[in-house]
């Protein structure tokens, strides 16, 4: 069963506007972490933001914020004031059992969303 | 200083050959991983080592053999290469604890092309 679902294969946004990239997840584990990574055309994987399942507040990192809705099992990434350099693939990922057996779980990734920022 | 480094970055080879990709991390992390990214950009875990011990071994052909001589190194050897092995292979490491529990630190990737 797919654990991470990203339903938007591609998105367009105008420069300086905000954009939301969707991510839903599936787990029965109460302790998990959700991650977003950016992969520009150069290929490297860049960590953007993290949300723990027990975190009370939504995570924010500069222009990135995570809209975490636990009951709906969604962890959407919001990018404010888009820039041309934001054009990239964006991956949502999850790690289960984050407080136990750390080395025994890997991050599971979604299929990604290709974001293109237009001038 | 590169935190997670992989060599080679590009690898072009013929079907049937054997090749290796090396990975080293200088972050002091206990856990290292190999991920495969296919042509559709899907990232899939292949192996995980924790302190030189094999922890995760996903359904991967036994032509793929990881080796971890110490906790800072994780190499990937592939025998009898097939066309379907063409992909980008990412090495990654993660700390046992930290503010972003379980965050992966990725290498730059090794693009393997099998002809």
PDB file of N, CA, C and O in Angstrom, chain A residues 9-88:
ATOM      1  N   UNK A   9       1.309  15.716 -10.123  1.00  0.00           N
ATOM      2  CA  UNK A   9       2.580  15.439 -10.796  1.00  0.00           C
ATOM      3  C   UNK A   9       3.297  16.737 -11.174  1.00  0.00           C
ATOM      4  O   UNK A   9       4.526  16.790 -11.170  1.00  0.00           O
ATOM      5  N   UNK A  10       2.529  17.779 -11.512  1.00  0.00           N
ATOM      6  CA  UNK A  10       3.135  19.041 -11.905  1.00  0.00           C
ATOM      7  C   UNK A  10       2.287  20.216 -11.467  1.00  0.00           C
ATOM      8  O   UNK A  10       1.064  20.125 -11.404  1.00  0.00           O
ATOM      9  N   UNK A  11       2.972  21.310 -11.135  1.00  0.00           N
ATOM     10  CA  UNK A  11       2.275  22.527 -10.714  1.00  0.00           C
ATOM     11  C   UNK A  11       2.974  23.719 -11.334  1.00  0.00           C
ATOM     12  O   UNK A  11       4.203  23.730 -11.486  1.00  0.00           O
ATOM     13  N   UNK A  12       2.169  24.745 -11.657  1.00  0.00           N
ATOM     14  CA  UNK A  12       2.721  26.007 -12.125  1.00  0.00           C
ATOM     15  C   UNK A  12       2.324  27.090 -11.130  1.00  0.00           C
ATOM     16  O   UNK A  12       1.230  27.062 -10.567  1.00  0.00           O
ATOM     17  N   UNK A  13       3.223  28.052 -10.944  1.00  0.00           N
ATOM     18  CA  UNK A  13       2.906  29.184 -10.073  1.00  0.00           C
ATOM     19  C   UNK A  13       3.614  30.420 -10.627  1.00  0.00           C
ATOM     20  O   UNK A  13       4.702  30.312 -11.197  1.00  0.00           O
ATOM     21  N   UNK A  14       2.965  31.552 -10.454  1.00  0.00           N
ATOM     22  CA  UNK A  14       3.596  32.806 -10.874  1.00  0.00           C
ATOM     23  C   UNK A  14       4.590  33.247  -9.809  1.00  0.00           C
ATOM     24  O   UNK A  14       4.351  33.052  -8.600  1.00  0.00           O
ATOM     25  N   UNK A  15       5.667  33.830 -10.265  1.00  0.00           N
ATOM     26  CA  UNK A  15       6.655  34.378  -9.348  1.00  0.00           C
ATOM     27  C   UNK A  15       5.969  35.298  -8.346  1.00  0.00           C
ATOM     28  O   UNK A  15       5.021  36.024  -8.685  1.00  0.00           O
ATOM     29  N   UNK A  16       6.421  35.220  -7.096  1.00  0.00           N
ATOM     30  CA  UNK A  16       5.944  36.033  -5.966  1.00  0.00           C
ATOM     31  C   UNK A  16       4.615  35.549  -5.383  1.00  0.00           C
ATOM     32  O   UNK A  16       4.185  36.069  -4.355  1.00  0.00           O
ATOM     33  N   UNK A  17       3.975  34.572  -6.017  1.00  0.00           N
ATOM     34  CA  UNK A  17       2.742  34.048  -5.430  1.00  0.00           C
ATOM     35  C   UNK A  17       3.064  32.861  -4.517  1.00  0.00           C
ATOM     36  O   UNK A  17       4.150  32.283  -4.571  1.00  0.00           O
ATOM     37  N   UNK A  18       2.087  32.479  -3.709  1.00  0.00           N
ATOM     38  CA  UNK A  18       2.225  31.311  -2.835  1.00  0.00           C
ATOM     39  C   UNK A  18       1.697  30.076  -3.556  1.00  0.00           C
ATOM     40  O   UNK A  18       0.827  30.173  -4.427  1.00  0.00           O
ATOM     41  N   UNK A  19       2.242  28.926  -3.189  1.00  0.00           N
ATOM     42  CA  UNK A  19       1.787  27.672  -3.794  1.00  0.00           C
ATOM     43  C   UNK A  19       1.750  26.598  -2.718  1.00  0.00           C
ATOM     44  O   UNK A  19       2.566  26.612  -1.783  1.00  0.00           O
ATOM     45  N   UNK A  20       0.779  25.702  -2.827  1.00  0.00           N
ATOM     46  CA  UNK A  20       0.647  24.582  -1.892  1.00  0.00           C
ATOM     47  C   UNK A  20       0.845  23.278  -2.634  1.00  0.00           C
ATOM     48  O   UNK A  20       0.161  23.018  -3.641  1.00  0.00           O
ATOM     49  N   UNK A  21       1.760  22.467  -2.133  1.00  0.00           N
ATOM     50  CA  UNK A  21       2.006  21.130  -2.690  1.00  0.00           C
ATOM     51  C   UNK A  21       1.412  20.111  -1.735  1.00  0.00           C
ATOM     52  O   UNK A  21       1.725  20.111  -0.540  1.00  0.00           O
ATOM     53  N   UNK A  22       0.571  19.238  -2.271  1.00  0.00           N
ATOM     54  CA  UNK A  22      -0.186  18.320  -1.430  1.00  0.00           C
ATOM     55  C   UNK A  22       0.582  17.044  -1.100  1.00  0.00           C
ATOM     56  O   UNK A  22       1.357  16.530  -1.919  1.00  0.00           O
ATOM     57  N   UNK A  23       0.330  16.545   0.098  1.00  0.00           N
ATOM     58  CA  UNK A  23       0.905  15.268   0.523  1.00  0.00           C
ATOM     59  C   UNK A  23      -0.036  14.629   1.534  1.00  0.00           C
ATOM     60  O   UNK A  23      -0.428  15.267   2.512  1.00  0.00           O
ATOM     61  N   UNK A  24      -0.429  13.404   1.283  1.00  0.00           N
ATOM     62  CA  UNK A  24      -1.167  12.633   2.282  1.00  0.00           C
ATOM     63  C   UNK A  24      -0.360  11.383   2.592  1.00  0.00           C
ATOM     64  O   UNK A  24       0.430  10.914   1.769  1.00  0.00           O
ATOM     65  N   UNK A  25      -0.560  10.878   3.791  1.00  0.00           N
ATOM     66  CA  UNK A  25       0.234   9.730   4.233  1.00  0.00           C
ATOM     67  C   UNK A  25      -0.643   8.719   4.928  1.00  0.00           C
ATOM     68  O   UNK A  25      -1.782   9.017   5.313  1.00  0.00           O
ATOM     69  N   UNK A  26      -0.109   7.549   5.084  1.00  0.00           N
ATOM     70  CA  UNK A  26      -0.862   6.457   5.694  1.00  0.00           C
ATOM     71  C   UNK A  26       0.045   5.731   6.671  1.00  0.00           C
ATOM     72  O   UNK A  26       1.080   5.183   6.274  1.00  0.00           O
ATOM     73  N   UNK A  27      -0.334   5.743   7.936  1.00  0.00           N
ATOM     74  CA  UNK A  27       0.399   5.000   8.949  1.00  0.00           C
ATOM     75  C   UNK A  27      -0.497   4.741  10.137  1.00  0.00           C
ATOM     76  O   UNK A  27      -1.408   5.527  10.422  1.00  0.00           O
ATOM     77  N   UNK A  28      -0.220   3.646  10.841  1.00  0.00           N
ATOM     78  CA  UNK A  28      -0.923   3.360  12.093  1.00  0.00           C
ATOM     79  C   UNK A  28       0.007   3.591  13.280  1.00  0.00           C
ATOM     80  O   UNK A  28      -0.389   3.417  14.429  1.00  0.00           O
ATOM     81  N   UNK A  29       1.230   3.997  12.976  1.00  0.00           N
ATOM     82  CA  UNK A  29       2.208   4.273  14.015  1.00  0.00           C
ATOM     83  C   UNK A  29       1.911   5.639  14.625  1.00  0.00           C
ATOM     84  O   UNK A  29       1.715   6.601  13.885  1.00  0.00           O
ATOM     85  N   UNK A  30       1.883   5.785  15.958  1.00  0.00           N
ATOM     86  CA  UNK A  30       1.591   7.095  16.540  1.00  0.00           C
ATOM     87  C   UNK A  30       2.757   8.066  16.483  1.00  0.00           C
ATOM     88  O   UNK A  30       2.571   9.275  16.592  1.00  0.00           O
ATOM     89  N   UNK A  31       3.965   7.548  16.322  1.00  0.00           N
ATOM     90  CA  UNK A  31       5.134   8.423  16.313  1.00  0.00           C
ATOM     91  C   UNK A  31       5.817   8.350  14.961  1.00  0.00           C
ATOM     92  O   UNK A  31       6.403   7.326  14.606  1.00  0.00           O
ATOM     93  N   UNK A  32       5.724   9.422  14.237  1.00  0.00           N
ATOM     94  CA  UNK A  32       6.297   9.453  12.895  1.00  0.00           C
ATOM     95  C   UNK A  32       6.762  10.862  12.578  1.00  0.00           C
ATOM     96  O   UNK A  32       6.394  11.831  13.249  1.00  0.00           O
ATOM     97  N   UNK A  33       7.599  10.967  11.579  1.00  0.00           N
ATOM     98  CA  UNK A  33       8.093  12.256  11.136  1.00  0.00           C
ATOM     99  C   UNK A  33       7.808  12.438   9.665  1.00  0.00           C
ATOM    100  O   UNK A  33       7.851  11.485   8.881  1.00  0.00           O
ATOM    101  N   UNK A  34       7.510  13.653   9.294  1.00  0.00           N
ATOM    102  CA  UNK A  34       7.213  13.979   7.904  1.00  0.00           C
ATOM    103  C   UNK A  34       8.241  14.986   7.402  1.00  0.00           C
ATOM    104  O   UNK A  34       8.608  15.920   8.111  1.00  0.00           O
ATOM    105  N   UNK A  35       8.710  14.777   6.210  1.00  0.00           N
ATOM    106  CA  UNK A  35       9.798  15.568   5.650  1.00  0.00           C
ATOM    107  C   UNK A  35       9.412  16.049   4.245  1.00  0.00           C
ATOM    108  O   UNK A  35       8.680  15.365   3.524  1.00  0.00           O
ATOM    109  N   UNK A  36       9.962  17.183   3.885  1.00  0.00           N
ATOM    110  CA  UNK A  36       9.908  17.636   2.496  1.00  0.00           C
ATOM    111  C   UNK A  36      11.339  17.877   2.021  1.00  0.00           C
ATOM    112  O   UNK A  36      12.139  18.492   2.740  1.00  0.00           O
ATOM    113  N   UNK A  37      11.591  17.373   0.810  1.00  0.00           N
ATOM    114  CA  UNK A  37      12.880  17.577   0.163  1.00  0.00           C
ATOM    115  C   UNK A  37      12.655  18.227  -1.199  1.00  0.00           C
ATOM    116  O   UNK A  37      11.649  17.982  -1.865  1.00  0.00           O
ATOM    117  N   UNK A  38      13.644  19.000  -1.602  1.00  0.00           N
ATOM    118  CA  UNK A  38      13.630  19.654  -2.922  1.00  0.00           C
ATOM    119  C   UNK A  38      14.738  19.053  -3.772  1.00  0.00           C
ATOM    120  O   UNK A  38      15.853  18.833  -3.270  1.00  0.00           O
ATOM    121  N   UNK A  39      14.430  18.752  -5.015  1.00  0.00           N
ATOM    122  CA  UNK A  39      15.447  18.252  -5.938  1.00  0.00           C
ATOM    123  C   UNK A  39      15.466  19.134  -7.181  1.00  0.00           C
ATOM    124  O   UNK A  39      14.633  18.986  -8.070  1.00  0.00           O
ATOM    125  N   UNK A  40      16.412  20.062  -7.254  1.00  0.00           N
ATOM    126  CA  UNK A  40      16.515  20.893  -8.462  1.00  0.00           C
ATOM    127  C   UNK A  40      17.034  20.066  -9.630  1.00  0.00           C
ATOM    128  O   UNK A  40      17.399  18.900  -9.458  1.00  0.00           O
ATOM    129  N   UNK A  41      17.102  20.682 -10.782  1.00  0.00           N
ATOM    130  CA  UNK A  41      17.519  19.953 -11.993  1.00  0.00           C
ATOM    131  C   UNK A  41      18.954  19.449 -11.886  1.00  0.00           C
ATOM    132  O   UNK A  41      19.338  18.505 -12.580  1.00  0.00           O
ATOM    133  N   UNK A  42      19.741  20.043 -11.002  1.00  0.00           N
ATOM    134  CA  UNK A  42      21.116  19.581 -10.806  1.00  0.00           C
ATOM    135  C   UNK A  42      21.171  18.235 -10.081  1.00  0.00           C
ATOM    136  O   UNK A  42      22.205  17.575 -10.084  1.00  0.00           O
ATOM    137  N   UNK A  43      20.072  17.827  -9.464  1.00  0.00           N
ATOM    138  CA  UNK A  43      19.962  16.466  -8.957  1.00  0.00           C
ATOM    139  C   UNK A  43      20.141  16.249  -7.468  1.00  0.00           C
ATOM    140  O   UNK A  43      19.772  15.191  -6.966  1.00  0.00           O
ATOM    141  N   UNK A  44      20.702  17.211  -6.754  1.00  0.00           N
ATOM    142  CA  UNK A  44      20.918  16.946  -5.321  1.00  0.00           C
ATOM    143  C   UNK A  44      19.603  17.010  -4.554  1.00  0.00           C
ATOM    144  O   UNK A  44      18.646  17.630  -5.007  1.00  0.00           O
ATOM    145  N   UNK A  45      19.567  16.360  -3.418  1.00  0.00           N
ATOM    146  CA  UNK A  45      18.386  16.327  -2.565  1.00  0.00           C
ATOM    147  C   UNK A  45      18.615  17.294  -1.401  1.00  0.00           C
ATOM    148  O   UNK A  45      19.564  17.145  -0.638  1.00  0.00           O
ATOM    149  N   UNK A  46      17.728  18.280  -1.288  1.00  0.00           N
ATOM    150  CA  UNK A  46      17.890  19.336  -0.284  1.00  0.00           C
ATOM    151  C   UNK A  46      16.757  19.241   0.721  1.00  0.00           C
ATOM    152  O   UNK A  46      15.581  19.324   0.364  1.00  0.00           O
ATOM    153  N   UNK A  47      17.093  19.077   1.990  1.00  0.00           N
ATOM    154  CA  UNK A  47      16.095  19.023   3.054  1.00  0.00           C
ATOM    155  C   UNK A  47      15.474  20.406   3.241  1.00  0.00           C
ATOM    156  O   UNK A  47      16.180  21.415   3.298  1.00  0.00           O
ATOM    157  N   UNK A  48      14.144  20.446   3.353  1.00  0.00           N
ATOM    158  CA  UNK A  48      13.451  21.725   3.511  1.00  0.00           C
ATOM    159  C   UNK A  48      12.840  21.899   4.896  1.00  0.00           C
ATOM    160  O   UNK A  48      13.048  22.934   5.542  1.00  0.00           O
ATOM    161  N   UNK A  49      12.077  20.902   5.339  1.00  0.00           N
ATOM    162  CA  UNK A  49      11.275  21.122   6.533  1.00  0.00           C
ATOM    163  C   UNK A  49      10.851  19.786   7.123  1.00  0.00           C
ATOM    164  O   UNK A  49      10.746  18.783   6.399  1.00  0.00           O
ATOM    165  N   UNK A  50      10.644  19.776   8.437  1.00  0.00           N
ATOM    166  CA  UNK A  50      10.287  18.559   9.174  1.00  0.00           C
ATOM    167  C   UNK A  50       9.119  18.839  10.109  1.00  0.00           C
ATOM    168  O   UNK A  50       9.040  19.902  10.723  1.00  0.00           O
ATOM    169  N   UNK A  51       8.242  17.836  10.222  1.00  0.00           N
ATOM    170  CA  UNK A  51       7.128  17.904  11.177  1.00  0.00           C
ATOM    171  C   UNK A  51       7.037  16.583  11.908  1.00  0.00           C
ATOM    172  O   UNK A  51       6.906  15.530  11.275  1.00  0.00           O
ATOM    173  N   UNK A  52       7.122  16.640  13.229  1.00  0.00           N
ATOM    174  CA  UNK A  52       6.949  15.431  14.012  1.00  0.00           C
ATOM    175  C   UNK A  52       5.483  15.232  14.360  1.00  0.00           C
ATOM    176  O   UNK A  52       4.734  16.204  14.516  1.00  0.00           O
ATOM    177  N   UNK A  53       5.078  13.991  14.513  1.00  0.00           N
ATOM    178  CA  UNK A  53       3.650  13.719  14.731  1.00  0.00           C
ATOM    179  C   UNK A  53       3.146  14.281  16.052  1.00  0.00           C
ATOM    180  O   UNK A  53       1.953  14.531  16.213  1.00  0.00           O
ATOM    181  N   UNK A  54       4.051  14.504  16.995  1.00  0.00           N
ATOM    182  CA  UNK A  54       3.627  15.031  18.294  1.00  0.00           C
ATOM    183  C   UNK A  54       3.837  16.534  18.421  1.00  0.00           C
ATOM    184  O   UNK A  54       3.540  17.118  19.454  1.00  0.00           O
ATOM    185  N   UNK A  55       4.376  17.135  17.351  1.00  0.00           N
ATOM    186  CA  UNK A  55       4.601  18.584  17.402  1.00  0.00           C
ATOM    187  C   UNK A  55       3.260  19.306  17.445  1.00  0.00           C
ATOM    188  O   UNK A  55       2.358  19.006  16.664  1.00  0.00           O
ATOM    189  N   UNK A  56       3.180  20.266  18.354  1.00  0.00           N
ATOM    190  CA  UNK A  56       1.912  20.969  18.540  1.00  0.00           C
ATOM    191  C   UNK A  56       1.672  22.030  17.482  1.00  0.00           C
ATOM    192  O   UNK A  56       0.531  22.355  17.157  1.00  0.00           O
ATOM    193  N   UNK A  57       2.764  22.569  16.981  1.00  0.00           N
ATOM    194  CA  UNK A  57       2.620  23.654  16.005  1.00  0.00           C
ATOM    195  C   UNK A  57       3.093  23.197  14.630  1.00  0.00           C
ATOM    196  O   UNK A  57       3.972  22.343  14.506  1.00  0.00           O
ATOM    197  N   UNK A  58       2.536  23.835  13.611  1.00  0.00           N
ATOM    198  CA  UNK A  58       2.992  23.570  12.258  1.00  0.00           C
ATOM    199  C   UNK A  58       4.416  24.096  12.089  1.00  0.00           C
ATOM    200  O   UNK A  58       4.752  25.179  12.554  1.00  0.00           O
ATOM    201  N   UNK A  59       5.228  23.323  11.383  1.00  0.00           N
ATOM    202  CA  UNK A  59       6.622  23.709  11.176  1.00  0.00           C
ATOM    203  C   UNK A  59       6.729  24.849  10.169  1.00  0.00           C
ATOM    204  O   UNK A  59       5.945  24.928   9.210  1.00  0.00           O
ATOM    205  N   UNK A  60       7.705  25.719  10.410  1.00  0.00           N
ATOM    206  CA  UNK A  60       8.005  26.775   9.440  1.00  0.00           C
ATOM    207  C   UNK A  60       9.521  26.895   9.326  1.00  0.00           C
ATOM    208  O   UNK A  60      10.252  26.731  10.313  1.00  0.00           O
ATOM    209  N   UNK A  61       9.983  27.160   8.100  1.00  0.00           N
ATOM    210  CA  UNK A  61      11.399  27.406   7.844  1.00  0.00           C
ATOM    211  C   UNK A  61      11.478  28.450   6.743  1.00  0.00           C
ATOM    212  O   UNK A  61      11.353  28.145   5.565  1.00  0.00           O
ATOM    213  N   UNK A  62      11.653  29.698   7.144  1.00  0.00           N
ATOM    214  CA  UNK A  62      11.732  30.771   6.158  1.00  0.00           C
ATOM    215  C   UNK A  62      10.461  30.856   5.338  1.00  0.00           C
ATOM    216  O   UNK A  62       9.374  31.025   5.879  1.00  0.00           O
ATOM    217  N   UNK A  63      10.575  30.703   4.021  1.00  0.00           N
ATOM    218  CA  UNK A  63       9.392  30.796   3.147  1.00  0.00           C
ATOM    219  C   UNK A  63       8.602  29.491   3.090  1.00  0.00           C
ATOM    220  O   UNK A  63       7.564  29.419   2.417  1.00  0.00           O
ATOM    221  N   UNK A  64       9.094  28.464   3.754  1.00  0.00           N
ATOM    222  CA  UNK A  64       8.424  27.170   3.738  1.00  0.00           C
ATOM    223  C   UNK A  64       7.621  26.977   5.023  1.00  0.00           C
ATOM    224  O   UNK A  64       8.115  27.263   6.113  1.00  0.00           O
ATOM    225  N   UNK A  65       6.416  26.502   4.888  1.00  0.00           N
ATOM    226  CA  UNK A  65       5.640  26.108   6.050  1.00  0.00           C
ATOM    227  C   UNK A  65       4.914  24.815   5.717  1.00  0.00           C
ATOM    228  O   UNK A  65       4.675  24.495   4.546  1.00  0.00           O
ATOM    229  N   UNK A  66       4.615  24.071   6.764  1.00  0.00           N
ATOM    230  CA  UNK A  66       3.977  22.776   6.586  1.00  0.00           C
ATOM    231  C   UNK A  66       2.587  22.872   7.202  1.00  0.00           C
ATOM    232  O   UNK A  66       2.461  23.153   8.394  1.00  0.00           O
ATOM    233  N   UNK A  67       1.584  22.638   6.410  1.00  0.00           N
ATOM    234  CA  UNK A  67       0.205  22.640   6.876  1.00  0.00           C
ATOM    235  C   UNK A  67      -0.130  21.210   7.295  1.00  0.00           C
ATOM    236  O   UNK A  67      -0.524  20.377   6.471  1.00  0.00           O
ATOM    237  N   UNK A  68       0.046  20.950   8.586  1.00  0.00           N
ATOM    238  CA  UNK A  68      -0.083  19.596   9.123  1.00  0.00           C
ATOM    239  C   UNK A  68      -1.492  19.408   9.679  1.00  0.00           C
ATOM    240  O   UNK A  68      -1.887  20.086  10.634  1.00  0.00           O
ATOM    241  N   UNK A  69      -2.242  18.492   9.061  1.00  0.00           N
ATOM    242  CA  UNK A  69      -3.583  18.168   9.542  1.00  0.00           C
ATOM    243  C   UNK A  69      -3.597  16.682   9.878  1.00  0.00           C
ATOM    244  O   UNK A  69      -3.806  15.824   9.009  1.00  0.00           O
ATOM    245  N   UNK A  70      -3.363  16.421  11.147  1.00  0.00           N
ATOM    246  CA  UNK A  70      -3.126  15.049  11.604  1.00  0.00           C
ATOM    247  C   UNK A  70      -4.328  14.147  11.371  1.00  0.00           C
ATOM    248  O   UNK A  70      -4.191  13.004  10.953  1.00  0.00           O
ATOM    249  N   UNK A  71      -5.514  14.657  11.690  1.00  0.00           N
ATOM    250  CA  UNK A  71      -6.715  13.828  11.556  1.00  0.00           C
ATOM    251  C   UNK A  71      -6.960  13.452  10.089  1.00  0.00           C
ATOM    252  O   UNK A  71      -7.457  12.369   9.784  1.00  0.00           O
ATOM    253  N   UNK A  72      -6.583  14.316   9.194  1.00  0.00           N
ATOM    254  CA  UNK A  72      -6.769  14.054   7.757  1.00  0.00           C
ATOM    255  C   UNK A  72      -5.550  13.375   7.156  1.00  0.00           C
ATOM    256  O   UNK A  72      -5.532  13.042   5.978  1.00  0.00           O
ATOM    257  N   UNK A  73      -4.492  13.220   7.971  1.00  0.00           N
ATOM    258  CA  UNK A  73      -3.241  12.615   7.511  1.00  0.00           C
ATOM    259  C   UNK A  73      -2.719  13.342   6.275  1.00  0.00           C
ATOM    260  O   UNK A  73      -2.430  12.735   5.239  1.00  0.00           O
ATOM    261  N   UNK A  74      -2.642  14.656   6.422  1.00  0.00           N
ATOM    262  CA  UNK A  74      -2.067  15.427   5.327  1.00  0.00           C
ATOM    263  C   UNK A  74      -0.970  16.344   5.854  1.00  0.00           C
ATOM    264  O   UNK A  74      -1.010  16.808   7.009  1.00  0.00           O
ATOM    265  N   UNK A  75       0.008  16.595   5.020  1.00  0.00           N
ATOM    266  CA  UNK A  75       1.175  17.405   5.389  1.00  0.00           C
ATOM    267  C   UNK A  75       1.584  18.218   4.166  1.00  0.00           C
ATOM    268  O   UNK A  75       2.601  17.943   3.529  1.00  0.00           O
ATOM    269  N   UNK A  76       0.793  19.199   3.860  1.00  0.00           N
ATOM    270  CA  UNK A  76       1.024  19.973   2.646  1.00  0.00           C
ATOM    271  C   UNK A  76       2.125  21.004   2.853  1.00  0.00           C
ATOM    272  O   UNK A  76       2.214  21.643   3.904  1.00  0.00           O
ATOM    273  N   UNK A  77       2.938  21.190   1.847  1.00  0.00           N
ATOM    274  CA  UNK A  77       4.007  22.195   1.882  1.00  0.00           C
ATOM    275  C   UNK A  77       3.503  23.474   1.249  1.00  0.00           C
ATOM    276  O   UNK A  77       2.967  23.455   0.141  1.00  0.00           O
ATOM    277  N   UNK A  78       3.685  24.571   1.963  1.00  0.00           N
ATOM    278  CA  UNK A  78       3.310  25.872   1.431  1.00  0.00           C
ATOM    279  C   UNK A  78       4.589  26.672   1.204  1.00  0.00           C
ATOM    280  O   UNK A  78       5.398  26.828   2.117  1.00  0.00           O
ATOM    281  N   UNK A  79       4.758  27.148  -0.014  1.00  0.00           N
ATOM    282  CA  UNK A  79       5.891  28.015  -0.336  1.00  0.00           C
ATOM    283  C   UNK A  79       5.331  29.403  -0.586  1.00  0.00           C
ATOM    284  O   UNK A  79       4.477  29.599  -1.470  1.00  0.00           O
ATOM    285  N   UNK A  80       5.776  30.348   0.198  1.00  0.00           N
ATOM    286  CA  UNK A  80       5.275  31.717   0.022  1.00  0.00           C
ATOM    287  C   UNK A  80       6.232  32.487  -0.890  1.00  0.00           C
ATOM    288  O   UNK A  80       7.417  32.147  -0.997  1.00  0.00           O
ATOM    289  N   UNK A  81       5.708  33.494  -1.555  1.00  0.00           N
ATOM    290  CA  UNK A  81       6.537  34.389  -2.384  1.00  0.00           C
ATOM    291  C   UNK A  81       7.478  33.599  -3.276  1.00  0.00           C
ATOM    292  O   UNK A  81       8.705  33.717  -3.169  1.00  0.00           O
ATOM    293  N   UNK A  82       6.906  32.788  -4.169  1.00  0.00           N
ATOM    294  CA  UNK A  82       7.712  31.904  -5.017  1.00  0.00           C
ATOM    295  C   UNK A  82       8.784  32.669  -5.785  1.00  0.00           C
ATOM    296  O   UNK A  82       8.566  33.805  -6.243  1.00  0.00           O
ATOM    297  N   UNK A  83       9.910  32.012  -5.945  1.00  0.00           N
ATOM    298  CA  UNK A  83      11.030  32.567  -6.701  1.00  0.00           C
ATOM    299  C   UNK A  83      11.366  31.616  -7.844  1.00  0.00           C
ATOM    300  O   UNK A  83      11.065  30.425  -7.776  1.00  0.00           O
ATOM    301  N   UNK A  84      12.017  32.136  -8.865  1.00  0.00           N
ATOM    302  CA  UNK A  84      12.369  31.291 -10.015  1.00  0.00           C
ATOM    303  C   UNK A  84      13.206  30.093  -9.580  1.00  0.00           C
ATOM    304  O   UNK A  84      13.082  28.987 -10.117  1.00  0.00           O
ATOM    305  N   UNK A  85      14.039  30.305  -8.568  1.00  0.00           N
ATOM    306  CA  UNK A  85      14.888  29.229  -8.071  1.00  0.00           C
ATOM    307  C   UNK A  85      14.132  28.136  -7.337  1.00  0.00           C
ATOM    308  O   UNK A  85      14.720  27.112  -6.977  1.00  0.00           O
ATOM    309  N   UNK A  86      12.842  28.335  -7.113  1.00  0.00           N
ATOM    310  CA  UNK A  86      12.034  27.295  -6.472  1.00  0.00           C
ATOM    311  C   UNK A  86      11.610  26.225  -7.471  1.00  0.00           C
ATOM    312  O   UNK A  86      11.072  25.186  -7.078  1.00  0.00           O
ATOM    313  N   UNK A  87      11.823  26.456  -8.744  1.00  0.00           N
ATOM    314  CA  UNK A  87      11.470  25.453  -9.758  1.00  0.00           C
ATOM    315  C   UNK A  87      12.293  24.193  -9.517  1.00  0.00           C
ATOM    316  O   UNK A  87      13.527  24.228  -9.547  1.00  0.00           O
ATOM    317  N   UNK A  88      11.617  23.090  -9.272  1.00  0.00           N
ATOM    318  CA  UNK A  88      12.298  21.847  -8.891  1.00  0.00           C
ATOM    319  C   UNK A  88      11.253  20.751  -8.681  1.00  0.00           C
ATOM    320  O   UNK A  88      10.047  21.007  -8.747  1.00  0.00           O
TER     321      UNK A  88
END
